[in-house]
Coordinates of C-alpha atoms and ligand atoms in Angstrom, one line a residue:
M1 CA -12.5 2.0 14.7
P2 CA -16.2 1.5 14.1
V3 CA -17.8 -0.6 16.9
D4 CA -18.4 -3.4 14.5
K5 CA -14.7 -3.4 13.6
G6 CA -15.7 -2.8 10.0
L7 CA -14.3 -0.5 7.3
Y8 CA -14.5 3.3 7.7
M9 CA -15.4 5.3 4.7
P10 CA -15.3 9.1 4.5
V11 CA -18.9 10.3 5.0
S12 CA -18.8 12.2 1.8
I13 CA -16.1 12.5 -0.8
P14 CA -15.7 16.2 -1.9
Y15 CA -16.0 16.5 -5.7
Q16 CA -13.6 18.9 -7.4
D17 CA -13.7 19.9 -11.1
I18 CA -10.7 19.5 -13.4
S19 CA -9.4 23.0 -12.7
F20 CA -8.7 22.1 -9.1
F21 CA -6.5 19.2 -10.2
D22 CA -4.8 21.2 -12.9
K23 CA -4.0 23.8 -10.3
I24 CA -2.6 21.5 -7.6
A25 CA -1.2 18.5 -9.4
G26 CA 2.1 20.1 -10.4
G27 CA 3.2 20.6 -6.8
S28 CA 5.3 18.3 -4.7
L29 CA 3.7 15.2 -3.2
A30 CA 3.5 17.0 0.2
D31 CA 1.7 20.0 -1.5
V32 CA -0.7 17.9 -3.4
G33 CA -1.5 16.1 -0.1
Y34 CA -2.0 19.4 1.7
E35 CA -4.4 20.7 -0.9
I36 CA -6.5 17.5 -0.9
C37 CA -6.5 17.4 2.9
K38 CA -7.8 20.9 3.0
S39 CA -10.9 19.8 1.1
L40 CA -11.3 16.5 3.0
F41 CA -10.7 17.7 6.6
A42 CA -12.4 21.0 5.9
G43 CA -12.1 23.0 9.2
E44 CA -11.4 20.0 11.4
I45 CA -7.7 20.5 11.4
A46 CA -6.2 24.0 11.0
D47 CA -4.5 24.6 7.6
A48 CA -1.1 25.3 9.3
N49 CA -1.3 22.0 11.1
L50 CA -2.3 20.2 7.9
Q51 CA 0.6 21.7 6.1
Q52 CA 3.0 20.5 8.9
I53 CA 1.4 17.0 8.9
T54 CA 1.7 16.5 5.1
H55 CA 5.2 17.9 4.9
Q56 CA 6.4 15.8 7.8
A57 CA 4.9 12.7 6.1
F58 CA 6.2 13.2 2.6
P59 CA 9.8 14.4 2.4
F60 CA 10.1 12.4 -0.9
E61 CA 8.5 12.4 -4.3
T62 CA 6.7 9.8 -6.5
P63 CA 8.1 10.4 -10.0
V64 CA 6.6 9.1 -13.2
I65 CA 9.3 7.5 -15.3
N66 CA 8.5 7.4 -19.0
L67 CA 9.3 3.9 -20.5
A68 CA 7.8 4.3 -23.9
E69 CA 7.1 7.7 -25.6
K70 CA 3.6 8.9 -24.9
D71 CA 2.6 5.3 -24.3
L72 CA 3.7 3.8 -21.0
G73 CA 5.1 5.1 -17.8
V74 CA 5.8 3.8 -14.3
L75 CA 4.9 5.7 -11.2
E76 CA 7.7 5.0 -8.7
L77 CA 6.3 4.7 -5.2
F78 CA 9.4 3.4 -3.5
H79 CA 11.4 6.5 -2.7
G80 CA 10.4 6.5 1.0
P81 CA 12.4 5.1 3.9
S82 CA 11.2 1.4 3.6
L83 CA 11.4 1.4 -0.2
A84 CA 7.7 0.4 -0.8
F85 CA 4.6 2.4 -1.5
K86 CA 3.3 1.5 2.0
D87 CA 5.5 4.3 3.4
V88 CA 3.0 6.8 2.0
G89 CA 0.1 5.5 4.1
A90 CA 2.1 4.6 7.2
R91 CA 3.9 8.0 7.3
F92 CA 0.8 10.0 6.9
M93 CA -0.9 8.0 9.7
A94 CA 2.2 8.5 11.9
S95 CA 2.2 12.2 11.3
L96 CA -1.5 12.5 12.0
M97 CA -1.2 10.5 15.2
S98 CA 1.7 12.6 16.5
Y99 CA -0.4 15.7 15.9
F100 CA -3.3 14.2 17.9
S101 CA -1.1 12.6 20.6
G102 CA 0.1 16.1 21.4
K103 CA -3.5 16.7 22.5
T104 CA -3.8 13.8 25.0
D105 CA -1.5 12.0 27.4
K106 CA -2.9 8.6 26.6
E107 CA -0.4 6.3 24.9
V108 CA -1.7 4.6 21.7
H109 CA -0.5 1.1 20.9
I110 CA -0.4 0.0 17.3
L111 CA -0.7 -3.7 16.5
V112 CA 0.1 -4.8 13.0
A113 CA 0.4 -8.1 11.3
T114 CA 2.7 -8.1 8.3
S115 CA 3.8 -10.4 5.4
G116 CA 6.7 -8.0 4.9
D117 CA 6.3 -4.5 3.5
T118 CA 3.5 -3.2 5.8
G119 CA 5.5 -3.9 8.9
G120 CA 8.7 -2.1 7.6
A121 CA 6.7 1.0 6.6
V122 CA 4.9 1.1 9.9
A123 CA 8.0 0.5 12.0
M124 CA 10.0 3.2 10.2
G125 CA 7.1 5.6 10.0
F126 CA 6.3 5.4 13.7
H127 CA 9.8 5.1 15.1
N128 CA 10.3 7.7 17.7
V129 CA 6.8 9.2 17.3
P130 CA 5.9 10.4 20.9
G131 CA 2.9 8.9 22.5
V132 CA 2.8 5.8 20.2
R133 CA 4.1 2.3 20.7
V134 CA 4.2 -0.2 17.9
S135 CA 4.1 -4.0 18.0
I136 CA 4.6 -5.9 14.8
L137 CA 3.8 -9.6 14.2
Y138 CA 5.5 -11.4 11.4
P139 CA 5.8 -15.0 10.3
S140 CA 9.1 -16.5 11.2
G141 CA 11.3 -17.4 8.2
R142 CA 8.8 -16.1 5.7
V143 CA 10.0 -12.5 5.2
S144 CA 13.1 -11.5 3.3
D145 CA 16.3 -10.8 5.3
L146 CA 16.1 -7.1 4.6
Q147 CA 12.4 -6.9 5.5
E148 CA 13.2 -8.7 8.8
K149 CA 15.9 -6.1 9.6
Q150 CA 13.4 -3.3 9.1
L151 CA 11.1 -4.9 11.6
T152 CA 13.5 -6.0 14.3
T153 CA 16.4 -3.6 14.5
L154 CA 14.9 -0.2 15.3
G155 CA 14.2 -0.6 19.0
G156 CA 12.8 2.2 21.0
N157 CA 9.1 2.3 20.7
V158 CA 9.0 -0.5 18.1
Q159 CA 9.0 -4.2 19.0
A160 CA 8.6 -7.3 16.9
F161 CA 6.9 -10.6 17.6
E162 CA 8.2 -13.4 15.5
V163 CA 5.4 -15.9 15.1
K164 CA 6.2 -19.6 14.4
G165 CA 3.5 -19.8 11.8
S166 CA 2.0 -18.1 8.8
F167 CA 0.9 -14.5 8.0
D168 CA -2.7 -15.7 8.5
D169 CA -1.8 -16.8 12.1
C170 CA -0.4 -13.3 12.7
Q171 CA -3.5 -11.7 11.4
A172 CA -5.8 -13.9 13.5
I173 CA -3.8 -13.0 16.6
V174 CA -4.1 -9.3 15.9
K175 CA -7.9 -9.6 15.3
Q176 CA -8.3 -11.5 18.6
A177 CA -6.3 -8.9 20.5
F178 CA -8.7 -6.2 19.5
L179 CA -11.6 -8.2 21.0
D180 CA -9.8 -9.1 24.2
P181 CA -10.9 -6.8 27.1
T182 CA -8.0 -7.9 29.3
L183 CA -5.8 -5.9 26.8
T184 CA -8.2 -3.2 25.5
D185 CA -9.0 -2.2 29.1
R186 CA -5.3 -1.6 29.7
V187 CA -4.1 0.0 26.5
A188 CA -5.6 2.0 23.6
L189 CA -5.1 -0.4 20.7
S190 CA -5.1 0.8 17.1
S191 CA -4.6 -1.0 13.8
A192 CA -2.4 0.1 11.0
N193 CA -3.4 -2.5 8.3
S194 CA -4.6 -1.2 5.0
I195 CA -8.2 -1.3 6.1
N196 CA -7.3 1.9 8.1
I197 CA -8.8 4.8 6.2
F198 CA -5.9 7.1 7.2
R199 CA -3.6 4.8 5.3
L200 CA -5.8 4.8 2.3
I201 CA -6.6 8.5 1.9
P202 CA -2.9 9.6 1.3
Q203 CA -2.5 6.9 -1.3
S204 CA -4.9 8.9 -3.5
F205 CA -2.3 11.8 -3.5
Y206 CA 0.2 10.1 -5.7
Y207 CA -2.5 9.3 -8.4
V208 CA -3.1 13.1 -8.5
S209 CA 0.6 13.8 -8.7
A210 CA 1.0 11.3 -11.5
Y211 CA -1.8 13.0 -13.4
G212 CA 0.0 16.3 -13.0
Q213 CA 3.3 14.8 -14.3
S214 CA 1.6 13.2 -17.3
K215 CA -1.1 15.5 -18.6
H216 CA 1.3 17.1 -21.1
V217 CA 1.2 13.7 -22.9
G218 CA -2.4 14.7 -23.8
K219 CA -4.0 11.3 -23.7
P220 CA -6.5 9.7 -21.4
I221 CA -4.8 8.1 -18.4
V222 CA -5.1 4.4 -17.4
F223 CA -3.5 3.3 -14.1
S224 CA -2.4 -0.3 -13.7
T225 CA -2.1 -1.2 -10.0
P226 CA -0.4 -4.5 -8.8
S227 CA -2.8 -5.6 -6.1
G228 CA -3.2 -7.9 -3.1
N229 CA -5.5 -6.4 -0.5
F230 CA -6.7 -3.8 -3.0
G231 CA -6.0 -0.8 -0.8
N232 CA -3.8 0.8 -3.4
L233 CA -6.4 0.4 -6.2
S234 CA -9.2 1.6 -3.9
A235 CA -7.2 4.7 -3.3
G236 CA -7.0 5.4 -7.0
V237 CA -10.7 5.0 -7.3
L238 CA -11.1 7.4 -4.4
A239 CA -9.1 9.9 -6.4
Q240 CA -11.3 9.3 -9.4
R241 CA -14.4 9.8 -7.2
M242 CA -12.9 13.2 -6.1
G243 CA -12.9 14.1 -9.8
L244 CA -9.5 13.1 -11.0
P245 CA -9.7 12.3 -14.7
V246 CA -8.9 8.6 -15.1
H247 CA -10.1 6.6 -18.0
H248 CA -10.0 3.2 -16.3
F249 CA -8.0 1.1 -13.9
I250 CA -6.3 -2.2 -14.2
A251 CA -6.3 -4.7 -11.3
A252 CA -3.1 -6.7 -12.0
T253 CA -2.5 -9.7 -9.8
N254 CA -0.6 -13.0 -9.5
L255 CA -2.2 -16.4 -9.2
N256 CA -4.3 -15.0 -6.4
H257 CA -6.9 -13.7 -8.9
V258 CA -10.2 -13.6 -7.2
V259 CA -10.8 -10.0 -8.3
P260 CA -9.9 -10.5 -12.0
D261 CA -12.3 -13.5 -11.8
Y262 CA -15.0 -11.4 -10.3
L263 CA -14.5 -8.7 -13.0
H264 CA -15.0 -11.4 -15.7
T265 CA -17.8 -13.3 -14.2
G266 CA -19.6 -11.1 -11.6
A267 CA -19.1 -13.8 -8.9
Y268 CA -16.8 -13.0 -6.0
Q269 CA -15.3 -16.1 -4.5
P270 CA -12.6 -15.6 -1.9
K271 CA -10.1 -18.4 -1.7
E272 CA -7.1 -19.6 0.3
S273 CA -4.0 -17.7 -0.7
V274 CA -1.3 -19.4 -2.8
A275 CA 2.4 -18.5 -2.4
T276 CA 4.1 -16.7 -5.4
I277 CA 7.3 -14.7 -6.1
S278 CA 5.2 -11.5 -5.8
N279 CA 4.5 -12.4 -2.2
A280 CA 3.2 -9.0 -1.1
M281 CA 0.2 -9.7 -3.3
D282 CA -0.5 -13.3 -2.0
V283 CA -4.0 -12.5 -0.7
G284 CA -7.0 -14.8 -1.3
S285 CA -9.6 -12.7 0.4
P286 CA -8.8 -9.0 -0.2
S287 CA -9.8 -6.9 2.8
N288 CA -10.6 -3.8 0.6
F289 CA -12.8 -5.6 -1.9
V290 CA -15.9 -4.3 -0.2
R291 CA -14.5 -0.8 -0.3
L292 CA -13.6 -1.0 -3.9
T293 CA -17.1 -2.1 -5.0
H294 CA -18.7 0.4 -2.6
L295 CA -16.8 3.3 -4.3
Y296 CA -18.6 2.3 -7.5
G297 CA -22.0 2.2 -5.8
D298 CA -22.0 -1.6 -5.4
Q299 CA -22.9 -1.9 -9.0
F300 CA -21.1 -4.7 -10.9
D301 CA -21.6 -3.0 -14.2
N302 CA -19.9 0.1 -12.9
V303 CA -17.0 -1.7 -11.4
S304 CA -16.4 -3.9 -14.5
R305 CA -16.6 -1.0 -16.9
Q306 CA -14.0 1.0 -14.9
V307 CA -11.7 -1.8 -13.7
K308 CA -10.1 -4.4 -16.0
G309 CA -8.4 -7.5 -14.4
Y310 CA -5.4 -9.4 -15.6
Y311 CA -3.2 -11.9 -13.8
F312 CA 0.1 -13.6 -14.3
D313 CA 1.7 -16.8 -12.8
D314 CA 5.3 -16.9 -11.6
A315 CA 6.7 -18.1 -15.0
A316 CA 5.0 -15.2 -16.8
T317 CA 6.2 -12.8 -14.1
E318 CA 9.8 -13.8 -14.5
A319 CA 9.5 -13.7 -18.3
G320 CA 7.9 -10.3 -18.0
M321 CA 10.7 -9.0 -15.8
Q322 CA 13.2 -10.1 -18.5
Q323 CA 11.1 -8.6 -21.3
I324 CA 10.8 -5.3 -19.5
Y325 CA 14.5 -5.1 -18.8
A326 CA 15.4 -6.1 -22.4
R327 CA 12.9 -3.6 -24.0
Y328 CA 13.1 -0.6 -21.6
G329 CA 16.3 -1.2 -19.6
Y330 CA 14.1 -1.0 -16.5
V331 CA 14.7 -3.3 -13.5
A332 CA 11.3 -4.1 -12.0
C333 CA 10.5 -6.0 -8.8
P334 CA 8.1 -8.9 -9.4
H335 CA 5.1 -6.8 -8.2
T336 CA 6.0 -3.9 -10.4
A337 CA 6.5 -6.2 -13.4
I338 CA 2.9 -7.5 -13.0
G339 CA 1.7 -3.9 -13.1
I340 CA 3.6 -3.2 -16.3
M341 CA 2.4 -6.5 -17.9
G342 CA -1.1 -5.6 -16.9
A343 CA -0.7 -2.3 -18.8
Q344 CA 0.8 -4.1 -21.8
E345 CA -2.0 -6.6 -21.9
D346 CA -4.6 -3.9 -21.7
K347 CA -3.1 -2.1 -24.7
K348 CA -3.6 -5.3 -26.7
Q349 CA -7.3 -5.4 -25.8
T350 CA -8.1 -1.9 -27.1
N351 CA -7.7 0.3 -30.2
E352 CA -7.9 3.5 -28.2
D353 CA -4.8 5.5 -27.5
F354 CA -4.1 5.7 -23.8
Y355 CA -1.2 6.7 -21.6
H356 CA -0.8 3.7 -19.3
I357 CA 0.9 4.3 -16.0
A358 CA 1.9 1.2 -14.0
L359 CA 2.5 1.7 -10.3
A360 CA 6.0 0.6 -9.2
T361 CA 5.2 -0.6 -5.7
A362 CA 8.6 -1.7 -4.4
H363 CA 12.3 -1.0 -5.1
P364 CA 13.9 -4.1 -6.8
S365 CA 16.5 -4.3 -4.1
K366 CA 13.9 -5.4 -1.6
F367 CA 13.8 -8.7 -3.6
K368 CA 17.5 -8.6 -4.5
P369 CA 18.3 -12.4 -4.7
L370 CA 15.3 -13.1 -6.9
V371 CA 15.7 -10.1 -9.2
E372 CA 19.4 -10.8 -9.6
Q373 CA 18.8 -14.4 -10.5
V374 CA 16.0 -13.6 -13.0
L375 CA 17.8 -10.7 -14.7
G376 CA 21.4 -11.7 -14.3
V377 CA 22.3 -8.1 -13.2
E378 CA 23.5 -6.7 -9.9
V379 CA 21.0 -4.7 -8.0
D380 CA 22.3 -2.0 -5.7
V381 CA 20.7 -1.6 -2.2
P382 CA 20.1 2.0 -1.4
E383 CA 22.1 3.3 1.6
R384 CA 19.0 3.7 3.9
L385 CA 18.3 0.0 3.6
A386 CA 21.9 -1.2 3.5
V387 CA 22.8 0.3 6.9
L388 CA 20.2 -2.0 8.6
S389 CA 22.0 -5.2 7.6
A390 CA 24.8 -4.6 10.2
R391 CA 22.3 -4.1 13.0
E392 CA 21.3 -6.7 15.5
K393 CA 17.9 -8.4 15.4
H394 CA 15.6 -8.3 18.4
S395 CA 12.4 -10.2 18.4
F396 CA 10.1 -12.1 20.8
L397 CA 9.7 -15.6 19.3
I398 CA 6.2 -17.0 20.0
D399 CA 4.0 -19.9 19.2
P400 CA 1.3 -19.3 16.6
D401 CA -1.6 -19.0 19.2
Y402 CA -3.2 -16.1 20.9
E403 CA -2.3 -17.1 24.5
S404 CA 1.4 -17.1 23.6
F405 CA 1.1 -13.6 22.2
R406 CA -1.0 -12.3 25.0
E407 CA 1.6 -13.5 27.6
A408 CA 4.6 -12.1 25.8
F409 CA 2.9 -8.8 24.9
S410 CA 1.5 -8.2 28.4
A411 CA 5.0 -8.7 29.8
T412 CA 6.1 -5.7 27.7
L413 CA 3.4 -3.3 29.1
Ligands
LIG501 C1 1.4 -4.3 -0.3 C2 2.0 -4.5 -1.6 C3 1.2 -4.6 -2.8 C4 -0.3 -4.8 -2.8 O1 -1.0 -3.6 -2.4 P1 -2.5 -3.7 -1.9 O2 -2.8 -2.3 -1.5 O3 -2.6 -4.7 -0.8 O4 -3.3 -4.2 -3.1 C5 1.8 -4.7 -4.0 N1 3.2 -4.6 -4.1 C6 4.0 -4.4 -3.0 C7 5.4 -4.3 -3.2 C8 3.4 -4.3 -1.8 O5 4.2 -4.2 -0.7

């Protein structure tokens, strides 16, 4: 982590021409990742190790499902173990760290605050990785039952702190822990939130894979990314900066729309977050906003030309989920629905002919009660998630203040 605890960026982004992408984009996600890593980590990690790291991280694919002929597709990012796109970043980080931990005997301790999906991906990604211990802080009663099972039932090197407060309280505690010498002198703390560049880089891989799966359509590609902290969208822009042909991006949000507002007015005004049914995007002050604008040279004109913003409230999201199911027979989680609606809205705003690809960020079963109620259909829970419901929950219940965490955490060291 930089000494100022700020955001890392790669020193330089290697630029590739289209033939590079045409050559690699047809491969598996692991192979695409491997080829991009070779150009990013040039020489720092041996090719054979990079191959192992990427194949260990990505034993699953990110398929593009065509919804409307040559018009609209969804990029399904939920085929990993925790059923959300955050698996991609968390698993890559885990595999990189297990590679590096083989080189030292110092244990790394990961601290992460979660509103739901990040914690599950990190817990599952790092479970049983040697040399790494994971502590997850989550707001008591504010994550779904299945999300809580992902955080609290693995055991081994993964432990959960259930905070009697909000996600913001969890995040504040984590921030303070990184600044507390009584902890940092004892253990090597590391973060796994989306500001971590090693979670961001691998998310560029699936944009490249989506390009490979869609170039036969023969139209300029537009990606619509349902966004909260804007890590996922920044990763798309990173891929574009590497040379991937993308016509423009769509920042699709819920009522937390500070970025769409910025794109319309040029003024960035972070706010308190408001609760919505697409809760993984309830962010009022997106931690990757600076990175997003930086990738466009901190030029508002550049950003606003390349990124269009749309947002939808809960009523519109539910209506959208129903419309998507009626029109395409596709069951979308609320976040994914916002991505698809962003793409549909963008089509109305232009006469140009694009292939719009909306990112499907979570499997609908992660939000089973809501999706079933809105659509009136039964949603199956994939086996890998279903097995967790029988397991017993273990968590340390703590008050929402730093001292309570420090005491409970220290006792586990
Ligand atoms: C985390 C998350 C998002 C938001 O992604 P960001 O990178 O924070 O913008 C969207 N959908 C789901 C399901 C998520 O878990």
